[in-house]
Coordinates of C-alpha atoms and ligand atoms in Angstrom, one line a residue:
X65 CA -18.3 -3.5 6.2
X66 CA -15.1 -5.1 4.7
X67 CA -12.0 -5.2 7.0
X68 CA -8.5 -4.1 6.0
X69 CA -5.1 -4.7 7.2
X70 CA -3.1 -2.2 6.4
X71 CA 0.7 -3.2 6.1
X72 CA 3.1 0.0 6.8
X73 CA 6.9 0.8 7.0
X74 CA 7.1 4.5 7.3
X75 CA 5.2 7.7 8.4
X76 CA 1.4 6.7 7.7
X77 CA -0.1 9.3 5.5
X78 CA -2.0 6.8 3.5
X79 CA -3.2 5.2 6.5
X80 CA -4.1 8.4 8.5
X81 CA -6.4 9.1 4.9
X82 CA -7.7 5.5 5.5
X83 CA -8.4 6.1 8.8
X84 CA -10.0 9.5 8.2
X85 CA -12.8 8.1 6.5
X86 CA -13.4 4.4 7.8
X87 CA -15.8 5.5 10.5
X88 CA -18.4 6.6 7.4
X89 CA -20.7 3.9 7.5
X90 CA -21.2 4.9 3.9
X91 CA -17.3 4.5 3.1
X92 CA -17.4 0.6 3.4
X93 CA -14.5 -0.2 4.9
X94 CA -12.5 -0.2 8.2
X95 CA -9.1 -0.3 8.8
X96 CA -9.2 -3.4 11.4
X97 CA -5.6 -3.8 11.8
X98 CA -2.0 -2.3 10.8
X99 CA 1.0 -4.3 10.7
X100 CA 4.4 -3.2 10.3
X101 CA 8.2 -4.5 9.7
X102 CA 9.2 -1.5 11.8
X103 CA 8.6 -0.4 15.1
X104 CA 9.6 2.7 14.6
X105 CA 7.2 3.5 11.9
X106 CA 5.5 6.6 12.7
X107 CA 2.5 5.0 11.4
X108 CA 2.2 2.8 14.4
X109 CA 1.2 6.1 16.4
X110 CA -1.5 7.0 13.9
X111 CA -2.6 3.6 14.4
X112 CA -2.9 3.7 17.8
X113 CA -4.2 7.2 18.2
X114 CA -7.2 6.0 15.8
X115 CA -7.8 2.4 18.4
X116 CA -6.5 0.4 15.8
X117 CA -4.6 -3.1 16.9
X118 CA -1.2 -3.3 15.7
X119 CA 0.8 -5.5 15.2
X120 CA 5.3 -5.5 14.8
X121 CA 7.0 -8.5 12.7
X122 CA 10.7 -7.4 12.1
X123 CA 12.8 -9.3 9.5
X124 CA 15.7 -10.1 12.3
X125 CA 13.4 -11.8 14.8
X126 CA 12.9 -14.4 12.3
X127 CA 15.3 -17.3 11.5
X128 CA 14.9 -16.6 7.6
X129 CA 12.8 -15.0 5.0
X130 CA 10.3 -17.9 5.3
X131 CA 9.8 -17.7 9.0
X132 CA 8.8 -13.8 8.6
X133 CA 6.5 -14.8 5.8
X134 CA 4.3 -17.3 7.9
X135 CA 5.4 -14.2 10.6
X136 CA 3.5 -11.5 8.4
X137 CA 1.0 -13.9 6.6
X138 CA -0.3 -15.3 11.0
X139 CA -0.2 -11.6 11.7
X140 CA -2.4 -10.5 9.3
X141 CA -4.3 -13.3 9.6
X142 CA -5.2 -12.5 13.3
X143 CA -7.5 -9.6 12.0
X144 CA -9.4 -11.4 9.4
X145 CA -9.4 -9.8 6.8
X146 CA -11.2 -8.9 3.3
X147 CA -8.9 -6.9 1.8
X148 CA -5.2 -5.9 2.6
X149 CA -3.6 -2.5 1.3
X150 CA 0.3 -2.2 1.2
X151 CA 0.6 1.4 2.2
X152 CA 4.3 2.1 2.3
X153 CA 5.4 -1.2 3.2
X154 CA 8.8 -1.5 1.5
X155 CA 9.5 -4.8 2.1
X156 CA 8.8 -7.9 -1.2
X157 CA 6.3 -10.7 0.2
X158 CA 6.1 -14.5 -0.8
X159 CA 3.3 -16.5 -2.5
X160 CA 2.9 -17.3 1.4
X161 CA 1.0 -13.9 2.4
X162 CA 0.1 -12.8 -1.2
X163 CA -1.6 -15.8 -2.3
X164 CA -3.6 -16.2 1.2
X165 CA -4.7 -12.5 0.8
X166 CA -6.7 -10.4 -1.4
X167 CA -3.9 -7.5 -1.4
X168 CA -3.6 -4.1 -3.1
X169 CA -0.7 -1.8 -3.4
X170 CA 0.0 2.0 -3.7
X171 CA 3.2 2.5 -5.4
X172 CA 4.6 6.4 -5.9
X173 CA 4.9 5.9 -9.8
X174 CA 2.7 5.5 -13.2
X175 CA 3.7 1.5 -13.0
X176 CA 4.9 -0.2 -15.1
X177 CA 7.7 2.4 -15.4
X178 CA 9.6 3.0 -12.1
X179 CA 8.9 0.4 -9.7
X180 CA 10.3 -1.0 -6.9
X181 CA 11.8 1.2 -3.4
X182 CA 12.5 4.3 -5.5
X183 CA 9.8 5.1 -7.7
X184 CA 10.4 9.0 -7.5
X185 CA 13.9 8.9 -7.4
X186 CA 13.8 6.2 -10.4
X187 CA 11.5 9.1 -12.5
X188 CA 13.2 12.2 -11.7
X189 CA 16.6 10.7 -12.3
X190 CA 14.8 9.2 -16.2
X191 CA 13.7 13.1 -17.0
X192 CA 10.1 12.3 -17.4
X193 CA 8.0 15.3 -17.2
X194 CA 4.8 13.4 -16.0
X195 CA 4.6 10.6 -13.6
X196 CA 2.0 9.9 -10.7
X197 CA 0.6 6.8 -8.8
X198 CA -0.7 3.7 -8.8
X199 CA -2.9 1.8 -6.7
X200 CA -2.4 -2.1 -8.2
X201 CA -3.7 -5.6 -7.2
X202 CA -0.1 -7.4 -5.4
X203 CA 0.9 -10.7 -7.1
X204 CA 4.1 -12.6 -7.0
X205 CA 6.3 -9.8 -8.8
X206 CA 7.6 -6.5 -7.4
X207 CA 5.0 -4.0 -8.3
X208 CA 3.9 -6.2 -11.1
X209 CA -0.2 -7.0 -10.4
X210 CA -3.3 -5.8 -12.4
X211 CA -3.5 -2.2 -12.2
X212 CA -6.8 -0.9 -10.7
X213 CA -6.3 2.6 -11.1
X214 CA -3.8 5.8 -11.6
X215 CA -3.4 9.3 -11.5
X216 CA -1.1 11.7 -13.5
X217 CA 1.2 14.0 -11.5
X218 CA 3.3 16.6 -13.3
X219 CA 7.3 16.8 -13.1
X220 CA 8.6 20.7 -12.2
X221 CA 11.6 22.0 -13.4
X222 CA 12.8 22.6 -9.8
X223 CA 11.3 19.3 -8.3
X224 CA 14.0 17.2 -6.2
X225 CA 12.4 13.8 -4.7
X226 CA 11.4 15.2 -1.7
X227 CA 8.5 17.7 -3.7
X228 CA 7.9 15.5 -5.8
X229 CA 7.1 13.1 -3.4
X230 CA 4.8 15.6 -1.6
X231 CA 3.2 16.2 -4.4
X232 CA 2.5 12.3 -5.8
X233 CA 1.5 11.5 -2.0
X234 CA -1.7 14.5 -2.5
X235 CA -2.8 12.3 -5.7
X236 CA -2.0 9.1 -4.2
X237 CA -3.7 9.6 -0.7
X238 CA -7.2 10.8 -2.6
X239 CA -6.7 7.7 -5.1
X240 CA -5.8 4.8 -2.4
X241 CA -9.3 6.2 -0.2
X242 CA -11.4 6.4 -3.6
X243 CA -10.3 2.8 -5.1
X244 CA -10.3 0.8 -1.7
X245 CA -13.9 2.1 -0.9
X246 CA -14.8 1.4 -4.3
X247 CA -13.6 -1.9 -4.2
X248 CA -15.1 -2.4 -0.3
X249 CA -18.2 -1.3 -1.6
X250 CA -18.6 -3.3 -5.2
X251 CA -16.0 -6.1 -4.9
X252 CA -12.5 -6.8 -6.9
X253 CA -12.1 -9.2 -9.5
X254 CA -8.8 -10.4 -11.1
X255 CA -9.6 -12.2 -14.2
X256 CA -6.9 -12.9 -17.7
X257 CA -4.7 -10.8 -15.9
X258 CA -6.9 -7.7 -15.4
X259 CA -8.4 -6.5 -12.3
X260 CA -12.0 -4.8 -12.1
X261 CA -14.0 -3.1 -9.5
X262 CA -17.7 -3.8 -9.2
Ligands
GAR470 C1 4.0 6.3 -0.5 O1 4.3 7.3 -1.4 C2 3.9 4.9 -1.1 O2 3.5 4.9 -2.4 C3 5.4 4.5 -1.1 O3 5.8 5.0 0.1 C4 5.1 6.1 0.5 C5 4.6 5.9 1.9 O4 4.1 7.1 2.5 N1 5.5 3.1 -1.3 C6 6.5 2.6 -2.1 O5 7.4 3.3 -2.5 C7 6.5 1.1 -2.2 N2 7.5 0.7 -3.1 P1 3.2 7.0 3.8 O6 4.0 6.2 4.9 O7 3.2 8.5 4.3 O8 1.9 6.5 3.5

């Protein structure tokens, strides 16, 4: 079975559909460890509701940016992991934790339009009528890795962020669970800039 860390910042709705299916033998994979930036991520509870170890590595307890690098990067590394999924973590991480780690993203937005910490805001405030999510492999940019997969999530007249949000998170909850158990169960590869499952 491979292990995950799963990195969190806010209120856990990937991870709780993460954790709804990683006791299925059959899934592949089990969420091993969750580590945040925040303590007060409602994700924590989630975490610690399922028995999960968790683990709290916040910016201003560090001397630098550096120091919470190696901070996030020991933390992970604690779990042993195959495979870590950035679900809502908000925060950029150095070459130090992303090129120790096999890492994918979810990211609320059909990349490469609209990243970075307001995907939805970014695509509702554009006028596109379609946008989604994307679950991508992390490298050194900001929502910049091989893309692994996506799904298409229409735009309402009467959307504001918050529905829209709703709405992408439905997609993007089914999408994260189907693409990290495909990739537990066949493997990832990144090669010329293109990542493949299996
Ligand atoms: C998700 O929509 C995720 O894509 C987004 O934050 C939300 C977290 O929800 N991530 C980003 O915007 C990263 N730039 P959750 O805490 O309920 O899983």
């Amino acid at each position: 079975t491979t292990r995950l860390v799963v990195l969190v910042s806010g209120g856990g709705s990937n991870l709780a559909a993460l954790l709804a299916r990683h006791d299925d033998p059959a899934y592949g994979a089990r969420v091993v460890g969750v580590v945040t930036d925040r303590p007060d991520a409602g994700a924590l509870d989630l975490a610690q509701e399922a028995g999960v170890p968790t683990a709290v590595v916040v910016p201003g307890d560090f001397e630098d940016r550096p120091a919470w690098n190696r901070g996030v990067a020991e933390a992970i590394a604690v779990f042993s992991p195959d495979l870590v999924v950035l679900a809502g973590f908000m925060r950029i991480l150095s070459p130090v934790v992303v090129d120790r780690f096999s890492i994918v993203n979810t990211h609320p937005a059909l990349l490469p339009s609209f990243p970075g910490a307001h995907g939805v805001r970014d695509a509702l405030a554009y006028g596109v009528k379609v946008t989604g999510c994307t679950v991508h492999v992390v490298d050194a940019g900001v929502d910049t890795g091989p893309i692994l997969a996506q799904a298409a999530v229409p735009v309402l007249d009467d959307d504001d962020e918050s529905t829209l949000h709703e709405r992408i998170k439905v997609a993007e909850r089914s999408l994260l669970v189907e693409t990290v158990g495909r990739a537990a169960r066949e493997g990832l590869a990144v090669e010329e800039g293109r990542a493949r499952i299996g």
